[in-house]
Amino acid sequence: MTAPATRTHDLTKQYTWTPSGPPPAAVFPSRYQIPERGRDPFKLLFRDYARMEVEKDLRVQAAMEAAASARTTAGIEPRWVEGLKLALPITAEAEYQAMKGAGLLISSINNPELQQGYAAQALDEARHLQLVGALRRHYLSHASDPDGLQYGSRALARHPIGAVARAAFAPNSVNDPIDAVIALNVVLETAYTNPLTVALPQVAAANGDDAYATAYLSIQSDEVRHMANGHGTLRAVAEIPENIPLVQGSLDRAFWHQHQGADTATAVAAEYYVRNRPWAYRDAWEEWVVDDFIGSFSRRFGPFGLREPARLADVARGVESQHHAVAIGLAALWPLNFFRTDPLDAADFEWFEANYPGWSAVYQPLWEAYAALSDPANGRLLLQELPGVPPFCQVCQLPCIVPRFEEPETRIIEYQGTRYALCSEGCEVNFSWNPRSYTSFGTFWSRYDGWDLADVVLDLGFLRADGRTLVGQPHLRSEGLWTIDDIRAIGVTIRDPLAS
């Protein structure tokens, strides 16, 4: 008679041995005490895993084929397509770093039960990368204006927002292994994948994109296992009292870091690159991050002496405001984009004011000016109407116009003879904890200091097939498109705000 799955799973854990030679040197040594045994709550066998994933992949493929045959993709809300040009490579970066992170954990944590969960997660993340690639191919073939989708991750690596994605997700794979678990499985997977892969598919469906909704809900069905990996690992290390202060500090830093990147990117996509908004991001954040993550975390780990993440009140304040600042910042930098940004109209203004009271006083004049300058015949950019370009935060890489555009909390510091900008107290705390991890790279503005804006666009390579028309545009019209000659005629010179 076939052994029950639990019995079979337990037997596989007995295939361990003590190596006769010295263990390989750890790439990232851990400060934590890690127990030799743990718990794999799913007790998943790979034969069962493969069967489940094949079924899910077939459903996603069927959804894309149905959209292609019915030609519904061409009818997706155009704003949403533009948002996907940015959202898909950001998701790919997150999945890639998560896959690397799972590999780091397999090789770094000598605990058979936990390693089983990490191995399944590594396969999951590879599958998610493939799904994102399949979606991108689908839109390239069927979307109404796919120009910009062809660049994918190459464009993200060149664009200023690419640094935000790198900053948000690199701690998942380049870290003390337990800190990586906390950043990836405890905070990102448990707190922030629900807004991204449950709430955002609702936005996609409301804007005519069922293929995206199906694919991302399929991704979310795997995230439950990844959450369990995080909770199983955290419970194992939390049972050792000496680990508690280390866990608390790591949790505080990771929660702030993921808020800066994940909250902002998801909120911008969900509210500024659509016409139909089924919810305000603030409300989705309250449901999934506060009620679900913070509530369950306190119940599960409060008895071990762990507290809810520090700066929760500051995060809540940022959720109310900072994606609005970043959205208009992206619009002002539109010549550098590989996606188009549609001006907001009266219906948009009404929705934002109703959901974020006070929004109109700060942002409506900026969006009206952006719309007025969308025609190249005006020969002027919104960028020229601003006092100067904001520096990028050295920690989270967001522009230093957060948490509020009208009241930024920028601080300029000097470290080992070099000046750095930090957007907030939260990022300053993270920088102080480990300056070396944040000072090994420059900023977008320092790379192009003194360049003409037209030459920056040429260096980025964001031109359409004719070699003249920019991929990024300040509108979604088919006429009145800006060319590289229009940008050069304006004569904007990029200046690094930290250079003087």
Short mmCIF file of C-alpha atoms in Angstrom, two decimals:
data_model
loop_
_atom_site.label_atom_id
_atom_site.label_comp_id
_atom_site.label_asym_id
_atom_site.label_seq_id
_atom_site.Cartn_x
_atom_site.Cartn_y
_atom_site.Cartn_z
CA MET A 1 0.00 0.00 0.00
CA THR A 2 1.27 3.47 -0.86
CA ALA A 3 2.54 5.38 2.14
CA PRO A 4 0.60 8.54 3.04
CA ALA A 5 2.08 11.76 1.67
CA THR A 6 3.14 12.91 5.13
CA ARG A 7 5.01 9.66 5.77
CA THR A 8 6.72 9.85 2.38
CA HIS A 9 7.64 13.47 2.98
CA ASP A 10 9.14 12.63 6.38
CA LEU A 11 11.19 9.81 4.87
CA THR A 12 12.77 12.16 2.34
CA LYS A 13 14.16 14.24 5.22
CA GLN A 14 16.19 11.25 6.42
CA TYR A 15 18.38 11.41 3.33
CA THR A 16 20.89 13.74 4.95
CA TRP A 17 24.49 13.23 5.88
CA THR A 18 27.34 14.96 7.62
CA PRO A 19 30.00 15.98 5.07
CA SER A 20 33.51 14.71 5.78
CA GLY A 21 35.20 17.84 4.44
CA PRO A 22 34.93 21.42 5.62
CA PRO A 23 31.75 23.26 4.53
CA PRO A 24 32.10 25.86 1.79
CA ALA A 25 32.61 29.42 2.97
CA ALA A 26 29.31 31.26 3.28
CA VAL A 27 28.81 34.02 0.74
CA PHE A 28 26.81 35.96 3.33
CA PRO A 29 27.52 34.67 6.84
CA SER A 30 24.59 34.81 9.22
CA ARG A 31 24.49 36.63 12.54
CA TYR A 32 21.66 34.37 13.71
CA GLN A 33 21.62 31.06 15.51
CA ILE A 34 19.84 28.68 13.11
CA PRO A 35 18.36 25.41 14.44
CA GLU A 36 19.16 22.21 12.58
CA ARG A 37 15.52 21.14 12.32
CA GLY A 38 12.42 23.08 11.33
CA ARG A 39 8.95 22.56 9.95
CA ASP A 40 7.73 22.41 6.37
CA PRO A 41 4.01 23.09 6.88
CA PHE A 42 2.97 22.01 3.35
CA LYS A 43 4.84 18.68 3.25
CA LEU A 44 4.73 18.97 -0.51
CA LEU A 45 6.16 16.23 -2.74
CA PHE A 46 7.57 17.30 -6.07
CA ARG A 47 5.38 14.89 -8.04
CA ASP A 48 2.30 16.61 -6.58
CA TYR A 49 3.89 20.03 -7.09
CA ALA A 50 4.48 19.39 -10.80
CA ARG A 51 0.90 18.22 -11.31
CA MET A 52 -0.53 21.39 -9.73
CA GLU A 53 1.71 23.77 -11.63
CA VAL A 54 0.97 22.17 -15.01
CA GLU A 55 -2.75 22.63 -14.41
CA LYS A 56 -2.26 26.31 -13.54
CA ASP A 57 -0.03 26.96 -16.54
CA LEU A 58 -2.65 25.44 -18.84
CA ARG A 59 -5.31 27.79 -17.45
CA VAL A 60 -3.10 30.85 -18.02
CA GLN A 61 -2.27 29.75 -21.56
CA ALA A 62 -5.96 29.21 -22.28
CA ALA A 63 -6.75 32.74 -21.06
CA MET A 64 -4.13 34.28 -23.35
CA GLU A 65 -5.29 32.19 -26.32
CA ALA A 66 -8.91 33.19 -25.68
CA ALA A 67 -7.95 36.87 -25.54
CA ALA A 68 -5.97 36.54 -28.78
CA SER A 69 -8.70 34.67 -30.68
CA ALA A 70 -11.42 37.07 -29.53
CA ARG A 71 -9.13 40.04 -30.24
CA THR A 72 -9.97 41.53 -26.86
CA THR A 73 -6.38 42.53 -26.11
CA ALA A 74 -6.54 45.29 -28.72
CA GLY A 75 -9.44 46.76 -26.76
CA ILE A 76 -7.65 47.00 -23.41
CA GLU A 77 -7.69 50.47 -21.88
CA PRO A 78 -4.66 52.19 -23.51
CA ARG A 79 -3.48 53.72 -20.24
CA TRP A 80 -3.24 50.24 -18.74
CA VAL A 81 -1.07 49.02 -21.62
CA GLU A 82 1.35 51.87 -20.96
CA GLY A 83 1.48 50.97 -17.27
CA LEU A 84 2.26 47.36 -18.18
CA LYS A 85 5.38 48.50 -20.04
CA LEU A 86 6.73 49.55 -16.66
CA ALA A 87 4.99 47.03 -14.38
CA LEU A 88 6.02 43.85 -16.21
CA PRO A 89 9.81 44.41 -16.03
CA ILE A 90 9.47 45.50 -12.38
CA THR A 91 7.68 42.21 -11.66
CA ALA A 92 10.35 40.31 -13.59
CA GLU A 93 13.05 41.96 -11.44
CA ALA A 94 11.17 40.97 -8.29
CA GLU A 95 10.77 37.35 -9.42
CA TYR A 96 14.40 37.08 -10.53
CA GLN A 97 15.71 38.37 -7.20
CA ALA A 98 13.29 36.06 -5.38
CA MET A 99 14.59 33.08 -7.37
CA LYS A 100 18.15 34.03 -6.48
CA GLY A 101 17.06 34.47 -2.87
CA ALA A 102 15.58 30.98 -2.71
CA GLY A 103 18.87 29.61 -4.06
CA LEU A 104 20.76 31.55 -1.40
CA LEU A 105 18.59 30.00 1.31
CA ILE A 106 18.96 26.45 -0.01
CA SER A 107 22.75 26.74 0.07
CA SER A 108 23.00 28.71 3.32
CA ILE A 109 20.50 27.19 5.76
CA ASN A 110 21.35 23.61 6.70
CA ASN A 111 17.85 22.57 7.68
CA PRO A 112 16.23 19.82 5.54
CA GLU A 113 12.62 20.77 6.31
CA LEU A 114 13.18 24.42 5.42
CA GLN A 115 15.30 23.55 2.37
CA GLN A 116 12.39 21.52 0.95
CA GLY A 117 10.20 24.62 1.02
CA TYR A 118 12.92 26.81 -0.48
CA ALA A 119 13.43 24.34 -3.34
CA ALA A 120 9.75 24.52 -4.30
CA GLN A 121 9.92 28.29 -4.07
CA ALA A 122 12.91 28.47 -6.43
CA LEU A 123 10.88 26.55 -9.02
CA ASP A 124 7.89 28.81 -8.41
CA GLU A 125 9.91 31.96 -9.03
CA ALA A 126 11.31 30.54 -12.26
CA ARG A 127 7.74 29.75 -13.35
CA HIS A 128 6.64 33.30 -12.51
CA LEU A 129 9.45 34.74 -14.62
CA GLN A 130 8.24 32.61 -17.52
CA LEU A 131 4.67 33.83 -17.02
CA VAL A 132 5.77 37.46 -17.10
CA GLY A 133 7.70 36.76 -20.31
CA ALA A 134 4.68 35.03 -21.85
CA LEU A 135 2.48 38.01 -20.99
CA ARG A 136 4.96 40.40 -22.56
CA ARG A 137 5.00 38.36 -25.79
CA HIS A 138 1.20 38.30 -25.75
CA TYR A 139 0.90 42.08 -25.52
CA LEU A 140 3.63 42.62 -28.11
CA SER A 141 1.58 40.57 -30.57
CA HIS A 142 -1.89 41.86 -29.77
CA ALA A 143 -1.86 45.22 -27.91
CA SER A 144 -2.86 48.35 -29.84
CA ASP A 145 0.45 50.23 -29.31
CA PRO A 146 3.10 47.84 -27.94
CA ASP A 147 6.12 50.08 -28.62
CA GLY A 148 8.25 50.01 -25.46
CA LEU A 149 7.28 46.47 -24.44
CA GLN A 150 10.08 45.08 -26.59
CA TYR A 151 12.74 46.57 -24.29
CA GLY A 152 11.60 44.78 -21.13
CA SER A 153 14.23 44.47 -18.43
CA ARG A 154 16.88 46.17 -20.58
CA ALA A 155 14.87 49.39 -20.42
CA LEU A 156 14.33 49.07 -16.68
CA ALA A 157 18.08 48.77 -16.14
CA ARG A 158 18.59 52.13 -17.88
CA HIS A 159 15.58 54.00 -16.50
CA PRO A 160 15.63 55.81 -13.13
CA ILE A 161 12.79 53.59 -11.85
CA GLY A 162 14.99 50.57 -12.50
CA ALA A 163 17.12 51.65 -9.57
CA VAL A 164 13.97 51.68 -7.39
CA ALA A 165 13.27 48.06 -8.37
CA ARG A 166 16.85 47.05 -7.72
CA ALA A 167 16.85 48.76 -4.33
CA ALA A 168 13.54 47.16 -3.34
CA PHE A 169 14.35 43.58 -4.33
CA ALA A 170 18.13 43.11 -4.08
CA PRO A 171 17.93 42.52 -0.27
CA ASN A 172 16.04 39.32 -1.12
CA SER A 173 19.18 37.72 -2.53
CA VAL A 174 22.20 39.73 -1.34
CA ASN A 175 21.99 39.55 2.42
CA ASP A 176 22.46 37.59 5.59
CA PRO A 177 20.28 34.53 4.76
CA ILE A 178 17.87 35.11 7.66
CA ASP A 179 17.62 38.80 6.79
CA ALA A 180 16.87 37.66 3.22
CA VAL A 181 14.05 35.43 4.51
CA ILE A 182 12.59 38.35 6.46
CA ALA A 183 12.83 40.72 3.47
CA LEU A 184 11.54 38.21 0.92
CA ASN A 185 9.24 35.70 2.59
CA VAL A 186 8.05 37.54 5.68
CA VAL A 187 7.59 41.10 4.37
CA LEU A 188 7.42 41.03 0.55
CA GLU A 189 5.62 37.70 0.10
CA THR A 190 3.28 38.01 3.08
CA ALA A 191 2.53 41.73 3.14
CA TYR A 192 2.99 42.96 -0.41
CA THR A 193 2.21 40.19 -2.89
CA ASN A 194 -1.51 40.44 -2.10
CA PRO A 195 -1.81 44.07 -3.29
CA LEU A 196 0.24 43.16 -6.36
CA THR A 197 -1.29 39.79 -7.32
CA VAL A 198 -4.80 39.94 -5.84
CA ALA A 199 -5.83 43.60 -5.83
CA LEU A 200 -4.03 44.67 -9.04
CA PRO A 201 -5.66 41.91 -11.14
CA GLN A 202 -8.99 43.49 -10.18
CA VAL A 203 -7.73 46.71 -11.77
CA ALA A 204 -6.62 44.79 -14.87
CA ALA A 205 -10.02 43.13 -15.26
CA ALA A 206 -11.81 46.48 -14.78
CA ASN A 207 -9.74 47.84 -17.69
CA GLY A 208 -10.41 44.94 -20.04
CA ASP A 209 -7.37 42.75 -19.41
CA ASP A 210 -8.43 39.25 -18.35
CA ALA A 211 -5.10 37.64 -19.38
CA TYR A 212 -3.14 39.67 -16.82
CA ALA A 213 -5.72 38.95 -14.13
CA THR A 214 -5.55 35.19 -14.76
CA ALA A 215 -1.75 35.08 -14.84
CA TYR A 216 -1.20 37.09 -11.67
CA LEU A 217 -3.84 35.21 -9.70
CA SER A 218 -2.03 32.04 -10.78
CA ILE A 219 1.18 33.54 -9.39
CA GLN A 220 -0.56 34.38 -6.12
CA SER A 221 -1.65 30.76 -5.67
CA ASP A 222 2.06 29.93 -5.21
CA GLU A 223 2.75 32.76 -2.79
CA VAL A 224 0.95 30.98 0.07
CA ARG A 225 3.79 28.45 0.15
CA HIS A 226 6.36 31.24 0.17
CA MET A 227 4.60 32.89 3.10
CA ALA A 228 4.72 29.56 4.91
CA ASN A 229 8.47 29.34 4.22
CA GLY A 230 8.92 32.71 5.88
CA HIS A 231 6.78 31.92 8.88
CA GLY A 232 8.41 28.50 9.32
CA THR A 233 11.90 30.00 9.22
CA LEU A 234 10.97 32.93 11.43
CA ARG A 235 9.38 30.65 14.00
CA ALA A 236 12.49 28.45 14.04
CA VAL A 237 14.89 31.33 14.70
CA ALA A 238 12.47 33.14 17.04
CA GLU A 239 12.49 30.17 19.40
CA ILE A 240 16.08 31.14 20.24
CA PRO A 241 15.84 34.24 22.48
CA GLU A 242 19.20 35.65 21.38
CA ASN A 243 17.81 36.04 17.84
CA ILE A 244 14.87 38.27 18.79
CA PRO A 245 16.68 41.68 18.71
CA LEU A 246 18.24 40.77 15.34
CA VAL A 247 14.88 39.71 13.92
CA GLN A 248 13.19 42.90 15.12
CA GLY A 249 15.81 45.15 13.55
CA SER A 250 15.68 43.23 10.27
CA LEU A 251 11.88 43.37 10.22
CA ASP A 252 11.86 47.13 10.84
CA ARG A 253 14.33 47.80 8.01
CA ALA A 254 12.69 45.43 5.51
CA PHE A 255 9.17 46.74 6.10
CA TRP A 256 10.25 50.33 5.44
CA HIS A 257 12.28 49.34 2.40
CA GLN A 258 9.47 47.34 0.78
CA HIS A 259 6.99 50.11 1.47
CA GLN A 260 9.11 52.63 -0.42
CA GLY A 261 9.38 50.44 -3.51
CA ALA A 262 6.37 48.09 -3.59
CA ASP A 263 3.71 50.47 -2.25
CA THR A 264 4.75 53.28 -4.55
CA ALA A 265 5.08 51.24 -7.76
CA THR A 266 1.82 49.35 -7.25
CA ALA A 267 -0.14 52.48 -6.35
CA VAL A 268 1.14 54.45 -9.35
CA ALA A 269 0.17 51.63 -11.74
CA ALA A 270 -3.22 51.09 -10.12
CA GLU A 271 -4.31 54.73 -10.02
CA TYR A 272 -2.41 56.71 -12.69
CA TYR A 273 -2.27 54.28 -15.62
CA VAL A 274 -5.97 53.38 -15.76
CA ARG A 275 -9.34 55.00 -16.25
CA ASN A 276 -11.42 52.51 -14.27
CA ARG A 277 -10.35 52.30 -10.62
CA PRO A 278 -12.22 49.70 -8.53
CA TRP A 279 -10.55 50.91 -5.32
CA ALA A 280 -8.10 53.45 -3.94
CA TYR A 281 -4.71 51.98 -3.15
CA ARG A 282 -4.90 53.26 0.42
CA ASP A 283 -7.91 51.00 1.02
CA ALA A 284 -6.22 47.95 -0.53
CA TRP A 285 -3.18 48.60 1.67
CA GLU A 286 -5.36 48.81 4.79
CA GLU A 287 -6.93 45.45 3.95
CA TRP A 288 -3.90 43.44 2.91
CA VAL A 289 -1.00 44.99 4.79
CA VAL A 290 -2.54 46.30 8.01
CA ASP A 291 -5.43 43.92 8.64
CA ASP A 292 -3.93 40.77 7.12
CA PHE A 293 -0.17 41.07 7.59
CA ILE A 294 0.17 43.19 10.73
CA GLY A 295 -2.81 41.53 12.42
CA SER A 296 -1.68 37.96 11.79
CA PHE A 297 1.96 38.77 12.53
CA SER A 298 1.12 40.17 15.95
CA ARG A 299 -0.94 37.09 16.81
CA ARG A 300 1.70 34.60 15.66
CA PHE A 301 4.91 36.23 16.80
CA GLY A 302 3.91 38.56 19.60
CA PRO A 303 4.35 35.71 22.13
CA PHE A 304 8.02 35.46 21.08
CA GLY A 305 8.59 39.12 21.95
CA LEU A 306 8.42 40.53 18.40
CA ARG A 307 6.58 43.78 17.81
CA GLU A 308 4.87 45.15 14.72
CA PRO A 309 7.32 46.89 12.36
CA ALA A 310 8.63 50.27 13.44
CA ARG A 311 7.57 53.31 11.40
CA LEU A 312 4.15 51.83 10.68
CA ALA A 313 2.60 55.28 11.19
CA ASP A 314 5.11 56.84 8.74
CA VAL A 315 4.31 54.13 6.20
CA ALA A 316 0.59 54.83 6.52
CA ARG A 317 1.28 58.52 5.96
CA GLY A 318 3.32 57.71 2.85
CA VAL A 319 0.60 55.49 1.41
CA GLU A 320 -1.72 58.49 1.45
CA SER A 321 0.57 60.76 -0.52
CA GLN A 322 3.85 59.68 -2.00
CA HIS A 323 2.63 57.78 -5.07
CA HIS A 324 0.96 61.02 -6.20
CA ALA A 325 4.33 62.79 -6.02
CA VAL A 326 6.13 60.01 -7.90
CA ALA A 327 3.43 59.87 -10.59
CA ILE A 328 3.78 63.56 -11.48
CA GLY A 329 7.56 63.17 -11.24
CA LEU A 330 7.43 60.38 -13.85
CA ALA A 331 5.23 62.56 -16.04
CA ALA A 332 7.66 65.50 -15.81
CA LEU A 333 10.50 63.20 -16.91
CA TRP A 334 8.49 61.74 -19.81
CA PRO A 335 11.26 62.11 -22.49
CA LEU A 336 13.28 59.57 -20.49
CA ASN A 337 10.45 57.03 -20.35
CA PHE A 338 9.87 53.93 -22.47
CA PHE A 339 6.10 54.27 -21.96
CA ARG A 340 3.56 57.03 -22.62
CA THR A 341 1.86 59.01 -19.85
CA ASP A 342 -1.65 60.24 -20.53
CA PRO A 343 -2.64 63.61 -19.05
CA LEU A 344 -5.34 63.43 -16.39
CA ASP A 345 -8.76 64.93 -17.17
CA ALA A 346 -11.75 66.25 -15.24
CA ALA A 347 -13.03 62.75 -14.37
CA ASP A 348 -9.61 61.83 -12.98
CA PHE A 349 -9.44 65.03 -10.95
CA GLU A 350 -12.84 64.31 -9.41
CA TRP A 351 -11.87 60.75 -8.46
CA PHE A 352 -8.55 61.73 -6.85
CA GLU A 353 -10.07 64.55 -4.82
CA ALA A 354 -12.90 62.28 -3.63
CA ASN A 355 -10.50 59.57 -2.50
CA TYR A 356 -7.59 61.75 -1.35
CA PRO A 357 -9.05 65.03 -0.06
CA GLY A 358 -6.68 67.91 -0.68
CA TRP A 359 -5.16 66.27 -3.78
CA SER A 360 -6.54 68.91 -6.14
CA ALA A 361 -4.84 71.85 -4.43
CA VAL A 362 -1.38 70.31 -4.88
CA TYR A 363 -1.52 68.17 -8.01
CA GLN A 364 -4.29 69.38 -10.30
CA PRO A 365 -2.35 72.53 -11.39
CA LEU A 366 0.69 70.36 -12.19
CA TRP A 367 -1.33 67.91 -14.30
CA GLU A 368 -3.07 70.80 -16.07
CA ALA A 369 0.31 72.30 -16.93
CA TYR A 370 1.51 68.89 -18.11
CA ALA A 371 -1.50 68.59 -20.44
CA ALA A 372 -1.02 72.13 -21.77
CA LEU A 373 2.61 71.36 -22.69
CA SER A 374 1.89 67.98 -24.36
CA ASP A 375 2.05 69.38 -27.91
CA PRO A 376 5.59 69.78 -29.34
CA ALA A 377 4.45 73.01 -30.98
CA ASN A 378 4.64 74.63 -27.52
CA GLY A 379 8.37 73.91 -27.40
CA ARG A 380 8.44 73.56 -23.63
CA LEU A 381 8.53 70.80 -21.02
CA LEU A 382 6.99 70.61 -17.56
CA LEU A 383 10.51 69.78 -16.41
CA GLN A 384 11.53 73.34 -17.26
CA GLU A 385 8.77 74.78 -15.08
CA LEU A 386 10.17 73.11 -11.95
CA PRO A 387 12.95 74.66 -9.84
CA GLY A 388 15.24 71.77 -10.73
CA VAL A 389 15.39 68.00 -10.85
CA PRO A 390 15.14 66.34 -7.43
CA PRO A 391 17.98 64.10 -6.28
CA PHE A 392 17.30 60.40 -5.97
CA CYS A 393 17.40 58.82 -2.52
CA GLN A 394 20.55 56.74 -2.12
CA VAL A 395 18.63 54.03 -0.22
CA CYS A 396 15.23 53.53 -1.89
CA GLN A 397 16.11 55.44 -5.12
CA LEU A 398 12.79 57.30 -5.17
CA PRO A 399 13.01 60.97 -6.16
CA CYS A 400 13.31 63.17 -3.08
CA ILE A 401 9.82 64.62 -3.46
CA VAL A 402 8.30 62.17 -0.98
CA PRO A 403 6.34 61.60 1.14
CA ARG A 404 4.64 64.83 -0.02
CA PHE A 405 5.48 66.78 -3.15
CA GLU A 406 4.90 70.10 -1.38
CA GLU A 407 6.68 69.04 1.82
CA PRO A 408 9.64 66.76 0.99
CA GLU A 409 11.71 65.51 3.89
CA THR A 410 15.04 65.44 2.07
CA ARG A 411 18.27 65.38 4.00
CA ILE A 412 21.74 65.68 2.43
CA ILE A 413 24.53 63.85 4.24
CA GLU A 414 28.23 63.38 3.65
CA TYR A 415 29.86 59.97 3.96
CA GLN A 416 33.57 59.39 3.32
CA GLY A 417 33.83 62.66 1.40
CA THR A 418 30.82 62.13 -0.87
CA ARG A 419 27.42 63.78 -0.62
CA TYR A 420 24.28 61.63 -0.67
CA ALA A 421 20.58 62.47 -0.67
CA LEU A 422 18.14 60.60 1.55
CA CYS A 423 14.40 61.08 1.15
CA SER A 424 13.27 60.47 4.73
CA GLU A 425 14.18 59.54 8.25
CA GLY A 426 13.34 55.90 7.51
CA CYS A 427 15.89 55.73 4.70
CA GLU A 428 18.43 57.59 6.84
CA VAL A 429 18.07 54.93 9.54
CA ASN A 430 18.57 52.15 6.98
CA PHE A 431 21.60 53.94 5.51
CA SER A 432 23.18 54.34 8.96
CA TRP A 433 22.81 50.64 9.67
CA ASN A 434 25.04 49.63 6.74
CA PRO A 435 26.35 52.55 4.65
CA ARG A 436 28.62 50.30 2.59
CA SER A 437 25.66 48.52 0.98
CA TYR A 438 24.27 51.83 -0.27
CA THR A 439 27.37 53.68 -1.45
CA SER A 440 28.80 51.33 -4.08
CA PHE A 441 26.85 52.84 -6.98
CA GLY A 442 26.12 56.27 -8.41
CA THR A 443 22.86 57.92 -9.35
CA PHE A 444 21.10 58.55 -12.64
CA TRP A 445 21.82 62.29 -12.49
CA SER A 446 25.53 61.83 -11.75
CA ARG A 447 25.83 59.60 -14.82
CA TYR A 448 24.39 62.28 -17.09
CA ASP A 449 25.53 65.48 -15.40
CA GLY A 450 26.16 68.15 -18.08
CA TRP A 451 24.48 66.21 -20.90
CA ASP A 452 21.88 67.68 -23.23
CA LEU A 453 18.53 65.95 -22.63
CA ALA A 454 18.40 64.85 -26.27
CA ASP A 455 21.74 63.05 -25.89
CA VAL A 456 20.47 61.31 -22.77
CA VAL A 457 17.46 60.00 -24.72
CA LEU A 458 19.78 58.77 -27.49
CA ASP A 459 22.03 57.06 -24.96
CA LEU A 460 19.03 55.33 -23.38
CA GLY A 461 17.93 54.20 -26.84
CA PHE A 462 14.23 54.89 -26.32
CA LEU A 463 13.37 55.75 -29.94
CA ARG A 464 10.80 54.22 -32.24
CA ALA A 465 11.59 52.35 -35.45
CA ASP A 466 12.01 55.54 -37.47
CA GLY A 467 15.01 56.52 -35.31
CA ARG A 468 13.53 59.97 -34.58
CA THR A 469 10.25 59.64 -32.66
CA LEU A 470 10.49 59.12 -28.91
CA VAL A 471 8.93 56.03 -27.36
CA GLY A 472 7.84 58.09 -24.36
CA GLN A 473 5.19 60.68 -25.11
CA PRO A 474 3.20 63.09 -22.90
CA HIS A 475 -0.12 61.88 -24.37
CA LEU A 476 -1.70 58.85 -26.07
CA ARG A 477 -2.61 60.56 -29.35
CA SER A 478 -1.37 59.25 -32.70
CA GLU A 479 -0.61 62.77 -33.89
CA GLY A 480 1.59 65.47 -32.37
CA LEU A 481 4.38 63.02 -31.48
CA TRP A 482 7.63 64.40 -30.14
CA THR A 483 10.88 63.67 -31.96
CA ILE A 484 14.49 63.86 -30.87
CA ASP A 485 14.78 67.08 -32.89
CA ASP A 486 12.04 68.66 -30.77
CA ILE A 487 13.90 67.75 -27.59
CA ARG A 488 17.22 69.06 -28.89
CA ALA A 489 15.62 72.34 -29.97
CA ILE A 490 14.51 73.00 -26.37
CA GLY A 491 18.10 72.85 -25.11
CA VAL A 492 17.64 71.30 -21.64
CA THR A 493 20.90 70.45 -19.85
CA ILE A 494 20.86 67.81 -17.12
CA ARG A 495 22.43 68.96 -13.86
CA ASP A 496 23.18 66.67 -10.95
CA PRO A 497 21.57 68.40 -7.94
CA LEU A 498 24.28 66.97 -5.66
CA ALA A 499 27.16 68.27 -7.76
CA SER A 500 27.17 71.69 -6.13
#
